[in-house]
Short mmCIF file of C-alpha atoms in Angstrom, two decimals:
data_model
loop_
_atom_site.label_atom_id
_atom_site.label_comp_id
_atom_site.label_asym_id
_atom_site.label_seq_id
_atom_site.Cartn_x
_atom_site.Cartn_y
_atom_site.Cartn_z
CA UNK A 1 16.53 15.82 -9.06
CA UNK A 2 15.42 19.29 -8.03
CA UNK A 3 11.97 18.97 -6.48
CA UNK A 4 9.51 21.76 -7.21
CA UNK A 5 7.59 22.18 -3.96
CA UNK A 6 4.96 24.45 -5.54
CA UNK A 7 4.21 22.00 -8.35
CA UNK A 8 4.08 19.06 -5.92
CA UNK A 9 1.70 20.96 -3.64
CA UNK A 10 -0.54 21.91 -6.56
CA UNK A 11 -0.70 18.29 -7.72
CA UNK A 12 -1.33 17.11 -4.16
CA UNK A 13 -4.19 19.60 -3.79
CA UNK A 14 -5.69 18.40 -7.08
CA UNK A 15 -5.67 14.82 -5.79
CA UNK A 16 -7.28 15.98 -2.53
CA UNK A 17 -10.01 17.63 -4.61
CA UNK A 18 -10.53 14.37 -6.51
CA UNK A 19 -10.80 12.48 -3.22
CA UNK A 20 -13.58 14.82 -2.07
CA UNK A 21 -15.28 14.58 -5.47
CA UNK A 22 -15.16 10.84 -6.09
CA UNK A 23 -14.75 8.95 -2.81
CA UNK A 24 -17.83 7.78 -0.86
CA UNK A 25 -15.87 8.46 2.34
CA UNK A 26 -13.16 11.04 1.59
CA UNK A 27 -12.22 11.37 5.24
CA UNK A 28 -10.86 7.80 5.19
CA UNK A 29 -8.61 8.17 2.14
CA UNK A 30 -4.83 8.47 2.48
CA UNK A 31 -2.38 9.52 -0.24
CA UNK A 32 0.70 7.30 -0.15
CA UNK A 33 3.79 8.85 -1.75
CA UNK A 34 5.53 6.21 -3.86
CA UNK A 35 9.07 7.25 -2.98
CA UNK A 36 11.19 4.45 -4.48
CA UNK A 37 12.86 6.77 -7.01
CA UNK A 38 14.09 9.31 -4.46
CA UNK A 39 17.45 9.32 -2.78
CA UNK A 40 17.89 10.32 0.85
CA UNK A 41 18.36 14.04 0.19
CA UNK A 42 15.32 14.23 -2.06
CA UNK A 43 13.32 12.33 0.51
CA UNK A 44 14.40 14.71 3.25
CA UNK A 45 13.26 17.59 1.05
CA UNK A 46 9.81 15.98 0.72
CA UNK A 47 9.59 15.60 4.49
CA UNK A 48 10.59 19.24 4.92
CA UNK A 49 7.64 20.12 2.67
CA UNK A 50 5.37 18.47 5.22
CA UNK A 51 4.70 15.04 3.69
CA UNK A 52 4.89 12.10 6.06
CA UNK A 53 3.48 8.92 4.46
CA UNK A 54 5.69 6.98 2.05
CA UNK A 55 5.78 3.64 0.26
CA UNK A 56 8.99 1.80 -0.62
CA UNK A 57 9.22 -1.30 -2.79
CA UNK A 58 12.69 -2.82 -2.32
CA UNK A 59 13.51 -4.25 1.07
CA UNK A 60 17.25 -3.60 1.20
CA UNK A 61 16.90 -0.05 -0.10
CA UNK A 62 14.11 0.45 2.44
CA UNK A 63 16.48 -0.65 5.23
CA UNK A 64 19.32 1.54 3.98
CA UNK A 65 17.10 4.57 3.52
CA UNK A 66 15.49 4.27 6.94
CA UNK A 67 18.89 4.17 8.61
CA UNK A 68 19.20 7.80 7.47
CA UNK A 69 15.92 8.75 9.18
CA UNK A 70 16.60 7.67 12.74
CA UNK A 71 16.62 11.16 14.25
CA UNK A 72 13.85 12.14 16.63
CA UNK A 73 12.45 14.61 14.11
CA UNK A 74 11.54 11.73 11.81
CA UNK A 75 9.74 9.64 14.42
CA UNK A 76 6.25 10.40 13.07
CA UNK A 77 7.04 9.47 9.46
CA UNK A 78 5.12 6.37 8.34
CA UNK A 79 6.78 3.90 5.99
CA UNK A 80 4.77 1.26 4.15
CA UNK A 81 6.20 -1.56 2.07
CA UNK A 82 4.47 -1.90 -1.29
CA UNK A 83 6.77 -4.05 -3.43
CA UNK A 84 7.17 -7.76 -3.88
CA UNK A 85 8.62 -9.15 -0.68
CA UNK A 86 10.90 -12.18 -0.64
CA UNK A 87 10.91 -14.30 2.51
CA UNK A 88 14.63 -13.79 3.10
CA UNK A 89 14.18 -9.99 2.94
CA UNK A 90 11.47 -9.70 5.62
CA UNK A 91 14.19 -9.09 8.22
CA UNK A 92 15.07 -5.78 6.57
CA UNK A 93 11.66 -4.21 7.15
CA UNK A 94 10.12 -6.02 10.11
CA UNK A 95 11.16 -3.60 12.85
CA UNK A 96 9.97 -0.35 11.28
CA UNK A 97 7.27 -1.00 8.69
CA UNK A 98 3.88 0.60 9.26
CA UNK A 99 1.92 -1.58 6.81
CA UNK A 100 2.86 -4.33 4.35
CA UNK A 101 0.68 -4.03 1.23
CA UNK A 102 2.09 -6.97 -0.71
CA UNK A 103 1.35 -10.20 1.18
CA UNK A 104 0.80 -12.25 -1.95
CA UNK A 105 0.59 -15.79 -0.53
CA UNK A 106 -0.21 -17.65 2.66
CA UNK A 107 3.39 -18.90 2.79
CA UNK A 108 4.71 -15.33 2.85
CA UNK A 109 2.17 -14.38 5.51
CA UNK A 110 3.29 -17.30 7.68
CA UNK A 111 6.93 -16.26 7.37
CA UNK A 112 6.15 -12.62 8.21
CA UNK A 113 4.31 -13.86 11.29
CA UNK A 114 7.36 -15.86 12.41
CA UNK A 115 9.62 -12.84 12.01
CA UNK A 116 7.09 -10.64 13.82
CA UNK A 117 7.07 -13.07 16.76
CA UNK A 118 10.88 -13.09 16.85
CA UNK A 119 10.90 -9.28 16.95
CA UNK A 120 7.97 -8.94 19.37
CA UNK A 121 5.87 -6.91 16.94
CA UNK A 122 2.30 -6.93 15.73
CA UNK A 123 2.41 -6.20 12.00
CA UNK A 124 -0.48 -4.79 10.00
CA UNK A 125 -0.80 -6.30 6.54
CA UNK A 126 -2.87 -6.36 3.37
CA UNK A 127 -3.50 -9.40 1.22
CA UNK A 128 -2.43 -8.74 -2.35
CA UNK A 129 -5.20 -9.91 -4.67
CA UNK A 130 -4.56 -10.69 -8.33
CA UNK A 131 -7.99 -9.40 -9.28
CA UNK A 132 -7.43 -9.61 -13.07
CA UNK A 133 -5.60 -12.97 -12.96
CA UNK A 134 -2.68 -11.57 -14.92
CA UNK A 135 0.07 -14.17 -15.21
CA UNK A 136 2.71 -11.46 -14.85
CA UNK A 137 1.39 -10.41 -11.44
CA UNK A 138 1.60 -12.15 -8.10
CA UNK A 139 -1.24 -12.27 -5.62
CA UNK A 140 -4.08 -14.48 -4.47
CA UNK A 141 -7.14 -15.03 -6.68
CA UNK A 142 -10.37 -13.94 -5.00
CA UNK A 143 -11.95 -17.39 -5.16
CA UNK A 144 -8.84 -19.04 -3.70
CA UNK A 145 -8.74 -16.52 -0.87
CA UNK A 146 -12.39 -17.18 -0.04
CA UNK A 147 -11.79 -20.94 0.16
CA UNK A 148 -9.16 -20.53 2.87
CA UNK A 149 -9.85 -17.04 4.19
CA UNK A 150 -9.90 -17.86 7.88
CA UNK A 151 -6.34 -19.13 7.89
CA UNK A 152 -5.22 -15.69 6.69
CA UNK A 153 -6.90 -14.14 9.73
CA UNK A 154 -5.47 -16.68 12.19
CA UNK A 155 -1.94 -15.30 12.62
CA UNK A 156 -0.86 -14.30 16.12
CA UNK A 157 1.37 -11.39 15.08
CA UNK A 158 0.09 -10.27 11.67
CA UNK A 159 -3.24 -8.49 11.54
CA UNK A 160 -4.84 -8.49 8.10
CA UNK A 161 -6.62 -5.13 7.88
CA UNK A 162 -7.60 -5.20 4.22
CA UNK A 163 -6.56 -5.84 0.64
CA UNK A 164 -4.31 -4.47 -2.09
CA UNK A 165 -4.56 -4.82 -5.86
CA UNK A 166 -3.29 -3.42 -9.15
CA UNK A 167 -5.35 -3.20 -12.31
CA UNK A 168 -3.69 -4.07 -15.64
CA UNK A 169 -2.07 -0.98 -17.09
CA UNK A 170 -3.70 -1.50 -20.49
CA UNK A 171 -7.20 -2.19 -19.12
CA UNK A 172 -10.09 0.01 -20.21
CA UNK A 173 -11.86 2.32 -17.77
CA UNK A 174 -14.85 -0.04 -17.55
CA UNK A 175 -12.59 -3.04 -16.93
CA UNK A 176 -10.70 -1.17 -14.22
CA UNK A 177 -14.00 -0.18 -12.64
CA UNK A 178 -15.12 -3.84 -12.60
CA UNK A 179 -11.86 -4.99 -11.01
CA UNK A 180 -12.01 -2.32 -8.33
CA UNK A 181 -15.70 -2.97 -7.66
CA UNK A 182 -14.85 -6.62 -7.00
CA UNK A 183 -12.26 -5.47 -4.47
CA UNK A 184 -14.76 -3.25 -2.74
CA UNK A 185 -17.20 -6.17 -2.46
CA UNK A 186 -14.43 -8.39 -1.07
CA UNK A 187 -13.47 -5.85 1.58
CA UNK A 188 -17.10 -5.28 2.61
CA UNK A 189 -17.72 -9.03 2.87
CA UNK A 190 -14.81 -9.58 5.25
CA UNK A 191 -15.41 -6.38 7.19
CA UNK A 192 -18.70 -7.93 8.31
CA UNK A 193 -16.72 -10.81 9.81
CA UNK A 194 -13.72 -8.82 11.08
CA UNK A 195 -14.46 -5.19 11.86
CA UNK A 196 -10.78 -4.23 11.61
CA UNK A 197 -10.76 -5.00 7.86
CA UNK A 198 -10.99 -1.35 6.85
CA UNK A 199 -8.40 -0.74 4.11
CA UNK A 200 -8.28 -1.13 0.33
CA UNK A 201 -4.99 -0.09 -1.24
CA UNK A 202 -5.69 0.39 -4.94
CA UNK A 203 -5.31 3.05 -7.55
CA UNK A 204 -2.11 4.64 -8.83
CA UNK A 205 -1.33 7.76 -10.82
CA UNK A 206 -3.16 6.49 -13.91
CA UNK A 207 -6.30 5.00 -12.32
CA UNK A 208 -6.80 6.47 -8.86
CA UNK A 209 -10.10 8.14 -9.79
CA UNK A 210 -11.69 4.76 -10.59
CA UNK A 211 -10.22 3.42 -7.35
CA UNK A 212 -11.71 6.28 -5.35
CA UNK A 213 -15.14 5.71 -6.85
CA UNK A 214 -14.93 2.10 -5.65
CA UNK A 215 -13.92 2.84 -2.09
CA UNK A 216 -10.11 2.87 -2.05
CA UNK A 217 -8.77 4.03 1.29
CA UNK A 218 -5.11 4.20 0.21
CA UNK A 219 -4.08 5.45 -3.22
CA UNK A 220 -0.44 4.92 -4.20
CA UNK A 221 0.70 7.99 -6.13
CA UNK A 222 4.08 8.54 -7.76
CA UNK A 223 4.47 10.34 -11.09
CA UNK A 224 1.20 12.29 -10.78
CA UNK A 225 2.67 14.34 -7.94
CA UNK A 226 5.68 15.48 -9.93
CA UNK A 227 4.39 16.04 -13.47
#
């Protein structure tokens, strides 16, 4: 795919304007490029345009792609993992990932911690919350998380710095707003107990404005940047 740098920049600037317009703390918001559809050459072109924060969602492709970005000039690129993570695939991302957005169970968290210990790393992570209780989505229900919250914060080598969620694609604007408001309340509740709980990853190309209004600090944008 031929990437149109002017169009991408215009779309990026529009999102920056929306951040200033809708976020209660625009200086804290980061735009995460959802880069799963790009091959290595397209990804290099994006980096040449000046973008440096990307989210991948398949562990083996993440590993293979990052092997192409080992040069010194790529050392400041940040790579987050945003997809569903199987326990046997943690090994593919553990040594390079900046932030894992999709810790959707305590069992997965425990396994990530074991791999982090083996690799002598402290990993930053987000708990994936199934805020709408959709059966098709993974993630912890808010009430279940609250029952056992302290065990999620007890890992030696995984630091839980916030939460991630996805609203149902077919939800109305008011429903999305309610879901995202619940996430904001959850983050604020646990930030009082753990001051490093600072991040909410929510909002994608179709609903990032509602996410911004409710305090998202990371918005995961894909198609909106290239339309």
